[in-house]
GROMACS .gro file of C-alpha atoms in nm:
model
  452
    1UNK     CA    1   4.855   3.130  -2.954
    2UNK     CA    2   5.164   3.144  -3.134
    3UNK     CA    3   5.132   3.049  -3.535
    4UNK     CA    4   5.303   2.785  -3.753
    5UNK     CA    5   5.539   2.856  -4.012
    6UNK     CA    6   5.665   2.605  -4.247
    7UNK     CA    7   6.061   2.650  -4.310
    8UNK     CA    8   6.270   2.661  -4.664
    9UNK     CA    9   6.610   2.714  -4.530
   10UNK     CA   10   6.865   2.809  -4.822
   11UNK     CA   11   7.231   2.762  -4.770
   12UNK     CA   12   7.526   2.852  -5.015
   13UNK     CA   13   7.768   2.610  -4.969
   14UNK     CA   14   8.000   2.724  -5.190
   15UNK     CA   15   8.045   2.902  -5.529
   16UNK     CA   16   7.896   2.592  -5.706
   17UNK     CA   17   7.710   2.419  -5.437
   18UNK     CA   18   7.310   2.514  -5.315
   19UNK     CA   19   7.181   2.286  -5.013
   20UNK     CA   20   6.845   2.326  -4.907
   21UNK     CA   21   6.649   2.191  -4.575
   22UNK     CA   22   6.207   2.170  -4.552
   23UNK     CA   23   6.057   2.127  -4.247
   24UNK     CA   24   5.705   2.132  -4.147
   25UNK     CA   25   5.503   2.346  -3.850
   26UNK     CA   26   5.689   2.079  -3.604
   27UNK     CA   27   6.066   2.153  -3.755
   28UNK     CA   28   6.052   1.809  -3.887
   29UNK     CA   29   6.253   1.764  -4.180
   30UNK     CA   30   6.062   1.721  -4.497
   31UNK     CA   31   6.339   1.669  -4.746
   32UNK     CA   32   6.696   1.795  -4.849
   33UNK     CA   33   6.731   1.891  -5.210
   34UNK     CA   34   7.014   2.058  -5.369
   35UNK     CA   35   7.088   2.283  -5.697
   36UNK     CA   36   7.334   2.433  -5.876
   37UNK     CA   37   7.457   2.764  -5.794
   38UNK     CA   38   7.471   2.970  -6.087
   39UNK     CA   39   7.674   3.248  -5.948
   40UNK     CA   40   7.989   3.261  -6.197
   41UNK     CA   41   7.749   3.189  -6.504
   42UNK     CA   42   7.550   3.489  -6.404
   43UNK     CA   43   7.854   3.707  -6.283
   44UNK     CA   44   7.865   3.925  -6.567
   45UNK     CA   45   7.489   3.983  -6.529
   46UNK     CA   46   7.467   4.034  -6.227
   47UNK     CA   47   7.746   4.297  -6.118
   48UNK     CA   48   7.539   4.502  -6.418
   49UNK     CA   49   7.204   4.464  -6.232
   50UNK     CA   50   7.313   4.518  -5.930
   51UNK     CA   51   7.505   4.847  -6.006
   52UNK     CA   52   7.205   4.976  -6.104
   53UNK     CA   53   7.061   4.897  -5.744
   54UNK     CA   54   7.366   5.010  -5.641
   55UNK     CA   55   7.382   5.352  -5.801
   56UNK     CA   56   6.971   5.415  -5.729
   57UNK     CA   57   6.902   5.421  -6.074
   58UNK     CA   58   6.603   5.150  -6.052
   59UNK     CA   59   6.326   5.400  -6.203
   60UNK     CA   60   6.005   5.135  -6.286
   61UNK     CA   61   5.917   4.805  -6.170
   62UNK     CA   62   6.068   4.609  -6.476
   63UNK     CA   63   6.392   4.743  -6.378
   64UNK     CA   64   6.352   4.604  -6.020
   65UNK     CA   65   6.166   4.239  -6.167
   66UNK     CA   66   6.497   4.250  -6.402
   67UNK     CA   67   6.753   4.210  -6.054
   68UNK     CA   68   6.505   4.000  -5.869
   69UNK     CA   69   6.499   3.721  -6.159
   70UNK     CA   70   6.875   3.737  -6.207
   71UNK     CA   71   6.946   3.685  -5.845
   72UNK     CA   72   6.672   3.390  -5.808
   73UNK     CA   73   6.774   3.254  -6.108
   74UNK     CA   74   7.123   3.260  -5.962
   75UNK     CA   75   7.016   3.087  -5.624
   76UNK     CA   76   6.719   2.861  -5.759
   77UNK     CA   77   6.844   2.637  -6.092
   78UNK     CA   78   6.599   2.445  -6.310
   79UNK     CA   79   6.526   2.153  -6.015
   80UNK     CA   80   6.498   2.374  -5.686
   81UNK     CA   81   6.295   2.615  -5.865
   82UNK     CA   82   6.083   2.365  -5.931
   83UNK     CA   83   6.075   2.213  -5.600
   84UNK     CA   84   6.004   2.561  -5.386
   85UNK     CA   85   5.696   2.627  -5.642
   86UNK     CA   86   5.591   2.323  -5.557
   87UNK     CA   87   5.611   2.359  -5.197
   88UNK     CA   88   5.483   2.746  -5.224
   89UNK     CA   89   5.193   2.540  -5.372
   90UNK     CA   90   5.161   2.303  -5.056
   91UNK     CA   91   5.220   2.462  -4.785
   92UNK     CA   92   5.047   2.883  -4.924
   93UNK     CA   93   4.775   2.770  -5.133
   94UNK     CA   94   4.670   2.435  -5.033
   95UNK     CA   95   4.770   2.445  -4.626
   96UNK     CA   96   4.681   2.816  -4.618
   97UNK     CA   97   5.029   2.820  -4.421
   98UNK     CA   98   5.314   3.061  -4.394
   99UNK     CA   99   5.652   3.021  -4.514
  100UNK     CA  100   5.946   3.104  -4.361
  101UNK     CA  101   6.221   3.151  -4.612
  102UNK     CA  102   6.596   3.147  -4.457
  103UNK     CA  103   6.925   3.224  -4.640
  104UNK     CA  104   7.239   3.122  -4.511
  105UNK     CA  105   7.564   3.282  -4.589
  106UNK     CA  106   7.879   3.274  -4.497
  107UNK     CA  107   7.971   3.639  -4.461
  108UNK     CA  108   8.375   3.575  -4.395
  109UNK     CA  109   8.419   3.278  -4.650
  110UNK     CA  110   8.221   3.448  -4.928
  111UNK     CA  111   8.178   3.844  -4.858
  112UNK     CA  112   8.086   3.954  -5.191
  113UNK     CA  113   7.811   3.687  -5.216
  114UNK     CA  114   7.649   3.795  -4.919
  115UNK     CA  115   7.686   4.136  -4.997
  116UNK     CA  116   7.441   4.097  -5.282
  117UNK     CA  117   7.100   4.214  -5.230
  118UNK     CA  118   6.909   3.944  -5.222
  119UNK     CA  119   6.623   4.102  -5.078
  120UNK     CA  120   6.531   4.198  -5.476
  121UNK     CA  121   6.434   3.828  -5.521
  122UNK     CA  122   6.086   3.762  -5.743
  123UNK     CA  123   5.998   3.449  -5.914
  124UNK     CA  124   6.041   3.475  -6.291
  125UNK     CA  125   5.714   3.478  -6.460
  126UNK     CA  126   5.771   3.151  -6.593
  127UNK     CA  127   5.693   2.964  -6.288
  128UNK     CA  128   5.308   3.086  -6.321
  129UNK     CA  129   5.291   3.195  -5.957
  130UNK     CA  130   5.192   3.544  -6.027
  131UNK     CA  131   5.387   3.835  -5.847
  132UNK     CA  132   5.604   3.714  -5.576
  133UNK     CA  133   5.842   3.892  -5.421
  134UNK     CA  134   6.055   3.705  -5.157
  135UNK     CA  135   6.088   4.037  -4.898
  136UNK     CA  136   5.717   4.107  -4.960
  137UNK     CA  137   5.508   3.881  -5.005
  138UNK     CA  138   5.278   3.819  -4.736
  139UNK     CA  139   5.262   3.467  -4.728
  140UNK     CA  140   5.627   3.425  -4.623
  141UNK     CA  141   5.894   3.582  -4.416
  142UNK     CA  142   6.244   3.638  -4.579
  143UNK     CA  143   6.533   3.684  -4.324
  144UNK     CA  144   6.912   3.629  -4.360
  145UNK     CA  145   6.996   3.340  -4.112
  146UNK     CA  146   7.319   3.157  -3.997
  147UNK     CA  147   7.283   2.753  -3.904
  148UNK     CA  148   7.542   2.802  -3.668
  149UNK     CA  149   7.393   3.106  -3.465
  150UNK     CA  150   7.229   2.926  -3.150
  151UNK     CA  151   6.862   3.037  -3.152
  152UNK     CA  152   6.840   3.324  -2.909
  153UNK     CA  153   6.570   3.226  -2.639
  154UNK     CA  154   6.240   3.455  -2.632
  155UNK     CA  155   6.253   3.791  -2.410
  156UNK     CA  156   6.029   3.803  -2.100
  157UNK     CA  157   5.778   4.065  -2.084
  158UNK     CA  158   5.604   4.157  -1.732
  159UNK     CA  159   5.243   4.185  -1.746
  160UNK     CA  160   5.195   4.533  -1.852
  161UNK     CA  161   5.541   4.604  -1.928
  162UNK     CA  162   5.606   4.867  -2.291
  163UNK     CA  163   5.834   4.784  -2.517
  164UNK     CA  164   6.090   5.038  -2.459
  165UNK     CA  165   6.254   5.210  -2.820
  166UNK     CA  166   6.597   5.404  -2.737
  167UNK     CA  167   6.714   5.632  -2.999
  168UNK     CA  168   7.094   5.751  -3.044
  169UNK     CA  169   7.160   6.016  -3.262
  170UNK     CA  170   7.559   6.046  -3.361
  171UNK     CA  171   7.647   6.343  -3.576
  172UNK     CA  172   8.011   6.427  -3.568
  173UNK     CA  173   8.063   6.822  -3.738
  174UNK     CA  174   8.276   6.676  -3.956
  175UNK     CA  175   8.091   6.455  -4.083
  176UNK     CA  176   7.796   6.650  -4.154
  177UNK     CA  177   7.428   6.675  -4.019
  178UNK     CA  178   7.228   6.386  -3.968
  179UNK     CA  179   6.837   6.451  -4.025
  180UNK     CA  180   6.687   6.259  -3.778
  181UNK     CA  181   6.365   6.433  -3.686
  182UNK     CA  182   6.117   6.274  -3.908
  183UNK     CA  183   6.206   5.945  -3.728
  184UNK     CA  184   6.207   6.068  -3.390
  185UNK     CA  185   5.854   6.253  -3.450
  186UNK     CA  186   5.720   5.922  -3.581
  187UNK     CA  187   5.816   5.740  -3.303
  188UNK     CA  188   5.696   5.971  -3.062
  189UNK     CA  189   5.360   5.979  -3.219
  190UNK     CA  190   5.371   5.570  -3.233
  191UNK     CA  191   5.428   5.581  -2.881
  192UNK     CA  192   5.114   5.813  -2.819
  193UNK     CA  193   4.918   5.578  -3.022
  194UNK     CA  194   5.015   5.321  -2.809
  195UNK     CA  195   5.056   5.406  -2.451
  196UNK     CA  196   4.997   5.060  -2.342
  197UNK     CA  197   5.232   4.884  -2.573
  198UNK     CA  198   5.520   5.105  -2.659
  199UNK     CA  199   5.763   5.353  -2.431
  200UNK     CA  200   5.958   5.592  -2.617
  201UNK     CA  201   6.288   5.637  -2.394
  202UNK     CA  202   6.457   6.018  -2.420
  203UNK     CA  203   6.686   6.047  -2.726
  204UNK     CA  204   7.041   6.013  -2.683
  205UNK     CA  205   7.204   6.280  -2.889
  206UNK     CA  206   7.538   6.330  -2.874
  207UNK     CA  207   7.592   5.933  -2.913
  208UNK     CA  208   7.902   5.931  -2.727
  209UNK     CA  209   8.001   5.566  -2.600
  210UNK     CA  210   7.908   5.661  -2.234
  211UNK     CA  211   7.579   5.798  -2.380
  212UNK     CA  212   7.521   5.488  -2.536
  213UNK     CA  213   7.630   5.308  -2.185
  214UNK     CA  214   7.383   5.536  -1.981
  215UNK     CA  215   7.059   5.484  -2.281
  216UNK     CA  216   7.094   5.101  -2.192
  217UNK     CA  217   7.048   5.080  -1.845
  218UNK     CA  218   6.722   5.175  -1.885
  219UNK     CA  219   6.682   4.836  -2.088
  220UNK     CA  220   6.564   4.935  -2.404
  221UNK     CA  221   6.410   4.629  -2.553
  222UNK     CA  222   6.481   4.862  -2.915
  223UNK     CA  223   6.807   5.066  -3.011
  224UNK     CA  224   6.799   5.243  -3.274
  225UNK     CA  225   7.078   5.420  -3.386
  226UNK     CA  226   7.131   5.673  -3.732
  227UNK     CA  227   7.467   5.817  -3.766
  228UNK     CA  228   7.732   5.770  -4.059
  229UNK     CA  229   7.968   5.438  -4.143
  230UNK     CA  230   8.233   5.396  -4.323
  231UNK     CA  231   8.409   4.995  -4.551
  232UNK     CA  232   8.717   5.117  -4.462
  233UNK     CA  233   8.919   5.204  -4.128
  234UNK     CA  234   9.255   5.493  -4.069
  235UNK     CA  235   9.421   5.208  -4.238
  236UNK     CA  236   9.269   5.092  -4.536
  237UNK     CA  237   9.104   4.793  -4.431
  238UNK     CA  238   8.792   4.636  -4.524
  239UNK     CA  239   8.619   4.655  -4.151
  240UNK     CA  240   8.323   4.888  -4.160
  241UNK     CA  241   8.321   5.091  -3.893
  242UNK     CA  242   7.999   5.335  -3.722
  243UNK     CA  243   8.120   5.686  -3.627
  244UNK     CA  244   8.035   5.764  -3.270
  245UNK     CA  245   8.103   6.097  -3.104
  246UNK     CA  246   8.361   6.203  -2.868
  247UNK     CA  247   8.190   6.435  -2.610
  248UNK     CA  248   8.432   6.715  -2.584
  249UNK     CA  249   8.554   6.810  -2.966
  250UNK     CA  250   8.218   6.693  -3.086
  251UNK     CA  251   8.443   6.548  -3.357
  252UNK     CA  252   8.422   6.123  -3.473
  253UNK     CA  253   8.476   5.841  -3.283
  254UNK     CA  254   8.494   5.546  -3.542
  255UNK     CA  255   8.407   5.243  -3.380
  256UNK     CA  256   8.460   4.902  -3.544
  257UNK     CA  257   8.149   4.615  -3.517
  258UNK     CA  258   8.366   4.413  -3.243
  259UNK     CA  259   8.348   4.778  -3.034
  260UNK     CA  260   8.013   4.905  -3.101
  261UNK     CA  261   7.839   4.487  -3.026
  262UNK     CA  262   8.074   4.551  -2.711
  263UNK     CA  263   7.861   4.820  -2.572
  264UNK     CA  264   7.581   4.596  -2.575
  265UNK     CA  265   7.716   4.414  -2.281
  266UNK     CA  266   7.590   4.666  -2.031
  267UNK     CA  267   7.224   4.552  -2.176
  268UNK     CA  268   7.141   4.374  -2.473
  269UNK     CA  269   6.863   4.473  -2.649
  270UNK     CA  270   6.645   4.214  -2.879
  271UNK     CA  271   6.613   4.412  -3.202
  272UNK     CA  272   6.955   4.691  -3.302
  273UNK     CA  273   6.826   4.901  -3.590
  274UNK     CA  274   7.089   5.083  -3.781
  275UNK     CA  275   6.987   5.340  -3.959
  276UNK     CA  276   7.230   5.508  -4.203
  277UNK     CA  277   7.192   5.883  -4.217
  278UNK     CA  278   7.019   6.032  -4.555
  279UNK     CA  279   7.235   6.150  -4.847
  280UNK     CA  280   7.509   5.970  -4.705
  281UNK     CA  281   7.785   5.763  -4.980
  282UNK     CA  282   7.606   5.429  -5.030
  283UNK     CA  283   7.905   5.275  -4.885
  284UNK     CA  284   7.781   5.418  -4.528
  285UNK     CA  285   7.492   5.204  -4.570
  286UNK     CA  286   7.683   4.899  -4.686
  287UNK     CA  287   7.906   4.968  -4.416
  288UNK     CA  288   7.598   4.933  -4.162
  289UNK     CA  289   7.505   4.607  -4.313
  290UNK     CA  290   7.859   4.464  -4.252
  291UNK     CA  291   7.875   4.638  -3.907
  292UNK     CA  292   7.532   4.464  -3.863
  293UNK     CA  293   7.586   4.061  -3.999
  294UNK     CA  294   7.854   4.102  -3.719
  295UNK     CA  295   7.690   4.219  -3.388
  296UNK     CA  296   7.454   3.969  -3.470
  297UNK     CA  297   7.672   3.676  -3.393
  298UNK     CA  298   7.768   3.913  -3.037
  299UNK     CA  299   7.430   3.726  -2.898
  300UNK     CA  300   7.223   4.027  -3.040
  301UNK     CA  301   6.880   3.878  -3.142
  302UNK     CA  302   6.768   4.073  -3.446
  303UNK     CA  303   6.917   4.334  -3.630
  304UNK     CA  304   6.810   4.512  -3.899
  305UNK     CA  305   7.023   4.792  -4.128
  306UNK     CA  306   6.998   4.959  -4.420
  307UNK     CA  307   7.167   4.830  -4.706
  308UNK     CA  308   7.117   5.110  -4.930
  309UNK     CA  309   7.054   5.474  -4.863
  310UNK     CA  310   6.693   5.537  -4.824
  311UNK     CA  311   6.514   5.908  -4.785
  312UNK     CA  312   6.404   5.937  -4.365
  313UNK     CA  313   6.033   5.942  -4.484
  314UNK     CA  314   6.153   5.578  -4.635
  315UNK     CA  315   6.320   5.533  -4.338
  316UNK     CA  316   6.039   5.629  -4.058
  317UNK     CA  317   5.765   5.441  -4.281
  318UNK     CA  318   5.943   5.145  -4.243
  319UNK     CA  319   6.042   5.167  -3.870
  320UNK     CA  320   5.689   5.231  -3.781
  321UNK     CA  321   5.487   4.953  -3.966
  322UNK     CA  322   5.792   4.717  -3.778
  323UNK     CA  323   5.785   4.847  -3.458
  324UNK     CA  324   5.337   4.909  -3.474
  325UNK     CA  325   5.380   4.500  -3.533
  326UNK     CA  326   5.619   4.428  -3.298
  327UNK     CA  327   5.380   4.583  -2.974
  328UNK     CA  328   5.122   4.348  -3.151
  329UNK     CA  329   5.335   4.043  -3.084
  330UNK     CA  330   5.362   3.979  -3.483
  331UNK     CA  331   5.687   3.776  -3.512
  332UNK     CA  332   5.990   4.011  -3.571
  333UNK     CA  333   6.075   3.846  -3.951
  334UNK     CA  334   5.691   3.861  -4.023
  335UNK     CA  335   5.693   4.242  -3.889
  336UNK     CA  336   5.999   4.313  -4.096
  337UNK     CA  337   5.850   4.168  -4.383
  338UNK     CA  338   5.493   4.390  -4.389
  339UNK     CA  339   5.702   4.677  -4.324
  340UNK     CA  340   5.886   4.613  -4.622
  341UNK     CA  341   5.540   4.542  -4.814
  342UNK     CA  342   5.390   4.877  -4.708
  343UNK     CA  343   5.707   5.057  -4.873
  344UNK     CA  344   5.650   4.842  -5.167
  345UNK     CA  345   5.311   4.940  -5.189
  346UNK     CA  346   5.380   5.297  -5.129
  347UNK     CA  347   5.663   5.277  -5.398
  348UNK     CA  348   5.462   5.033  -5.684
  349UNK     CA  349   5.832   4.890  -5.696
  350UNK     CA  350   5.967   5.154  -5.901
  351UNK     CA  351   6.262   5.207  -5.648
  352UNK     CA  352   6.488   5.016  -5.467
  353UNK     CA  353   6.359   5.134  -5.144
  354UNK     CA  354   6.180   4.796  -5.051
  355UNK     CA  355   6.450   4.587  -5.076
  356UNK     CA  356   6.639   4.766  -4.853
  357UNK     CA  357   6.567   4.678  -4.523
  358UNK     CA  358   6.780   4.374  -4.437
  359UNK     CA  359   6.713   4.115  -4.115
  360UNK     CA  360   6.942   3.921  -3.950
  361UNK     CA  361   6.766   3.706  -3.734
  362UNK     CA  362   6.865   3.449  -3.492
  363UNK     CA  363   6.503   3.361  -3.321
  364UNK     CA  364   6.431   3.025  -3.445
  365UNK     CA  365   5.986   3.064  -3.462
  366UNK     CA  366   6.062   3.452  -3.453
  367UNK     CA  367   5.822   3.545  -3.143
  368UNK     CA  368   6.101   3.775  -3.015
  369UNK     CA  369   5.927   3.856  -2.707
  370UNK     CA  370   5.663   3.654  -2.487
  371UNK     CA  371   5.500   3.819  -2.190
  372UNK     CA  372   5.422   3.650  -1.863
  373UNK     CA  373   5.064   3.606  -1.914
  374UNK     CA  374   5.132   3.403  -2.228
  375UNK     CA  375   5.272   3.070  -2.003
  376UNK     CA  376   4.937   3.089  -1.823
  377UNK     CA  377   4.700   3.146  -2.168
  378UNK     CA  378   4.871   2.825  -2.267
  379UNK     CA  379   4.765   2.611  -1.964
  380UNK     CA  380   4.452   2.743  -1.980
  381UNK     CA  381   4.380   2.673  -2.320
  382UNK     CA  382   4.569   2.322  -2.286
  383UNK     CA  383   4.325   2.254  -2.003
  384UNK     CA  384   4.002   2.313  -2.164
  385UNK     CA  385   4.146   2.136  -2.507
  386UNK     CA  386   4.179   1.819  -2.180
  387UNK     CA  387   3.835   1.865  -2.091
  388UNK     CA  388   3.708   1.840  -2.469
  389UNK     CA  389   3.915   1.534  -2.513
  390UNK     CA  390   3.781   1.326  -2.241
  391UNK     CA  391   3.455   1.337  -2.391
  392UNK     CA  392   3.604   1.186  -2.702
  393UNK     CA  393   3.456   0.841  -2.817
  394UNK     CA  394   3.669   0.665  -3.062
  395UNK     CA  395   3.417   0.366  -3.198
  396UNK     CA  396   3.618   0.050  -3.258
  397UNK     CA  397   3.514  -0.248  -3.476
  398UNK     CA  398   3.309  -0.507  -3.290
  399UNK     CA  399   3.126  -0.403  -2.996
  400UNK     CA  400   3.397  -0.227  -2.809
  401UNK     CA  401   3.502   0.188  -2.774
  402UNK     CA  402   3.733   0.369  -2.607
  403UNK     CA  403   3.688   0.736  -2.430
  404UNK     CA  404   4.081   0.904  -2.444
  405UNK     CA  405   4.135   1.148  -2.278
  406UNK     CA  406   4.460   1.305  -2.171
  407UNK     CA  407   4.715   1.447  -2.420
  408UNK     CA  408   4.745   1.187  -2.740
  409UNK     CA  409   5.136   1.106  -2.741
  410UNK     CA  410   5.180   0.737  -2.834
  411UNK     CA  411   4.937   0.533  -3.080
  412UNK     CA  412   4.891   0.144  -3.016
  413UNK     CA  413   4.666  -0.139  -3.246
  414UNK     CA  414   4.551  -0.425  -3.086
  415UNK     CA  415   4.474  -0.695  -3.330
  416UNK     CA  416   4.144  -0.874  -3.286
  417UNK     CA  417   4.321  -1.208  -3.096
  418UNK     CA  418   4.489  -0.946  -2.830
  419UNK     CA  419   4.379  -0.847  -2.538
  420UNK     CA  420   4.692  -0.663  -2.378
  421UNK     CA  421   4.827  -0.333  -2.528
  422UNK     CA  422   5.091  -0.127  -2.319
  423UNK     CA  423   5.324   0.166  -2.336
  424UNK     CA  424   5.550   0.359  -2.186
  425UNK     CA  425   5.644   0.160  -1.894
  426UNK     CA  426   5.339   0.195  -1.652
  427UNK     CA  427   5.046   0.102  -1.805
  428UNK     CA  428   4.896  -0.201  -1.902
  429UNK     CA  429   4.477  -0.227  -2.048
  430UNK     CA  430   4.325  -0.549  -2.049
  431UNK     CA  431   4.062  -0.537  -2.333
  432UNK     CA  432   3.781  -0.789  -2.285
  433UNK     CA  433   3.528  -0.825  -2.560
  434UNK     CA  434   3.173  -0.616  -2.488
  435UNK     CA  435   3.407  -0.340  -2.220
  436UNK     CA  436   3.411   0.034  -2.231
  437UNK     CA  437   3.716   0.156  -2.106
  438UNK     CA  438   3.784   0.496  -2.032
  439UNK     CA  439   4.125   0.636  -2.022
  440UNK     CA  440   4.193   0.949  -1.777
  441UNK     CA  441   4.342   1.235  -1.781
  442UNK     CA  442   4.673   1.063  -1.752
  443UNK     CA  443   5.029   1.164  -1.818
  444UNK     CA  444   5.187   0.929  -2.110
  445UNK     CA  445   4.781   0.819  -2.214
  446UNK     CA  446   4.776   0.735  -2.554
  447UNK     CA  447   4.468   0.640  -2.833
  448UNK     CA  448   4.382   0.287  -2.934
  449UNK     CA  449   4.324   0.155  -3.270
  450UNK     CA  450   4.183  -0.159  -3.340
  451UNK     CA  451   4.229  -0.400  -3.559
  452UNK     CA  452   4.006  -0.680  -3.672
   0.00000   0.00000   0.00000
């Protein structure tokens, strides 16, 4: 059965303004605090940090802890800091619950904001937590996630059917090699692991547009594409584009985001995973990462990109702990995040490799896929949970009990001068003093409480 999660959703409302919404297993809304955002105090700070993300020169975990506490320290002031520790508390240690962590930008009102790695995020040691990363952690499930993206509904697996994983390979000769072996090796081996989860379609390399167009109709439920990007187009303008390749010259085809999400209406895959190509400029991977925060909102699922250049053995580590979870039905922002982990773990934190790996996400419970059989496991299971129930006795005051049976929707209290409790509009139970009453297996059936 599918798990839980408890929600903190994070949204920057503007350059002064944090607004945050809790809500419990049931998405019911637990409370609405708000903070200070500390982004213009901290600006000086930060653009230092972050450079040094930036320019890969993050050589030992203090150097990483440094950017993490600026940038929660930046999001979280005094009182919301406050507030998510104690709701870590609640719902991690106490509950023994996950918790989903969502951050909400907007990407067109406030580009350079959401262009900052947030991903780095730690609690400063002064909250007492111990280590906590926000993109690692175990116990929660950081994604990047847009209120106004409607939740994307699950994707139907037959009984028996693979998850299908298309790779597109797009290396222009003027543009330079793209290494992309390591990956495709991993993902063949995954597959051969796995013959009864995972299909590894044939590799698409030249990725011309019609190459592309061919790949998805053969329904890859996975693209994954490495090739180069660009921030700016012919014309100077802040776009981010993806080279493609044009099939005769072998020679680019820059694509902008609107282009490249339009392919995607032949077949649209649930997870897009753009990879930039090793020892590219770091603005091809920040050019991915805009490509990507766009496609997103093109009715794509998830995607995930790069948001810094990462070596292909980062790369293919990462890709296979996500996609190994994924065939395992492990929710896509909980697969994301143990991928992330194992990098961490592989890297102690003395590079910025695991805070990479960025997801855009817009499943709301993040079971991206559901097979057919799951419906049927449900009724099943709800069935026998009916059976248990009818052999419930709830003991009353007095000399009168109940047997409820049926699922509990409504609650009722008859006071010890009533007789008569009713709900919904079809029932009514006349209680008589010294009577057993046993309620079916009845739609709208509800317990009884009594009162003295």
């Amino acid at each position: 059965m599918n798990k839980s999660y408890y929600t903190y959703r994070i949204r920057i409302a503007n350059v002064e303004r944090v607004q945050v919404e809790k809500r419990d297993a049931q998405h019911k809304l637990l409370g609405e605090p708000s903070g200070v955002f500390h982004y213009k105090n901290n600006l000086e700070k930060i653009n230092s940090l972050i450079n040094t993300a930036r320019n890969g020169e993050i050589k030992n975990s203090k150097q990483a802890r440094m950017v993490g506490e600026v940038l929660f320290n930046t999001l979280f002031d005094e009182t919301l800091r406050q507030d998510f520790v104690n709701f870590h508390v609640q719902v991690v240690q106490q509950e023994s619950q996950l918790l989903r962590v969502e951050l909400d930008i907007d990407e067109q009102g406030m580009p350079e904001i959401a262009a900052l790695p947030w991903e780095f995020m730690c609690l400063p040691g002064s909250a007492n937590l111990g280590e906590i990363w926000m993109a690692t952690d175990p116990n929660l499930a950081f994604s990047r996630r847009r209120a106004q993206w409607h939740p994307a509904p699950p994707i139907q697996l037959q009984q028996g059917e693979k998850l299908r994983i298309a790779l597109a390979i797009a290396a222009p000769q003027e543009l330079g090699e793209v290494e992309y072996k390591t990956v495709q090796t991993a993902l063949s081996e995954l597959a051969k692991n796995q013959p009864e989860y995972i299909e590894f379609l044939p590799v698409v390399n030249p990725a011309t547009p019609n190459g592309i167009d061919a790949l998805l109709e053969q329904r890859p439920h996975i693209f994954h594409f490495i090739g180069h990007g660009r921030l700016q187009n012919e014309d100077g303008e802040d776009v981010g584009e993806i080279a493609l390749v044009k099939k005769v010259f072998n020679t680019a085809n820059w694509v902008d985001a609107s282009f490249f999400g339009g392919l995607f209406n032949r077949h649209r895959p649930g997870i897009v995973f753009l990879q930039a190509c090793e020892g590219g400029m770091l603005s091809e991977s920040e050019a991915f990462v805009g490509v990507a925060s766009k496609i997103v909102q093109q009715n794509i699922p998830v995607v995930v990109a790069m948001q810094y250049g990462v070596s292909n053995i980062t790369a293919t580590q990462f890709a296979y702990e996500f996609y190994e979870r994924l065939a395992k039905d492990t929710p896509v922002d909980i697969a994301v995040q143990n991928a992330r982990r194992s990098v961490a773990l592989e890297t102690q934190y003395r590079k910025r490799d695991f805070a990479t790996p960025v997801i855009f996400m817009r499943v709301q419970d993040g079971y991206l896929f559901q097979h057919s059989d799951d419906e049927g496991k449900l009724e099943s299971e709800t069935m026998v949970n009916r059976e248990k129930q009818k052999e419930k006795t709830v003991h009353a005051s007095g000399d009168r009990s109940i047997a409820v049976g049926g699922d509990v929707t409504n609650s009722a209290i008859i006071p010890g001068d009533r007789n008569v409790v009713q709900w919904g509009s079809k029932y009514n139970i006349n209680i008589g003093k010294g009577e057993n009453i046993d309620i079916g297996d009845k739609s709208g059936s509800c317990v009884l409480f009594y009162g003295d």
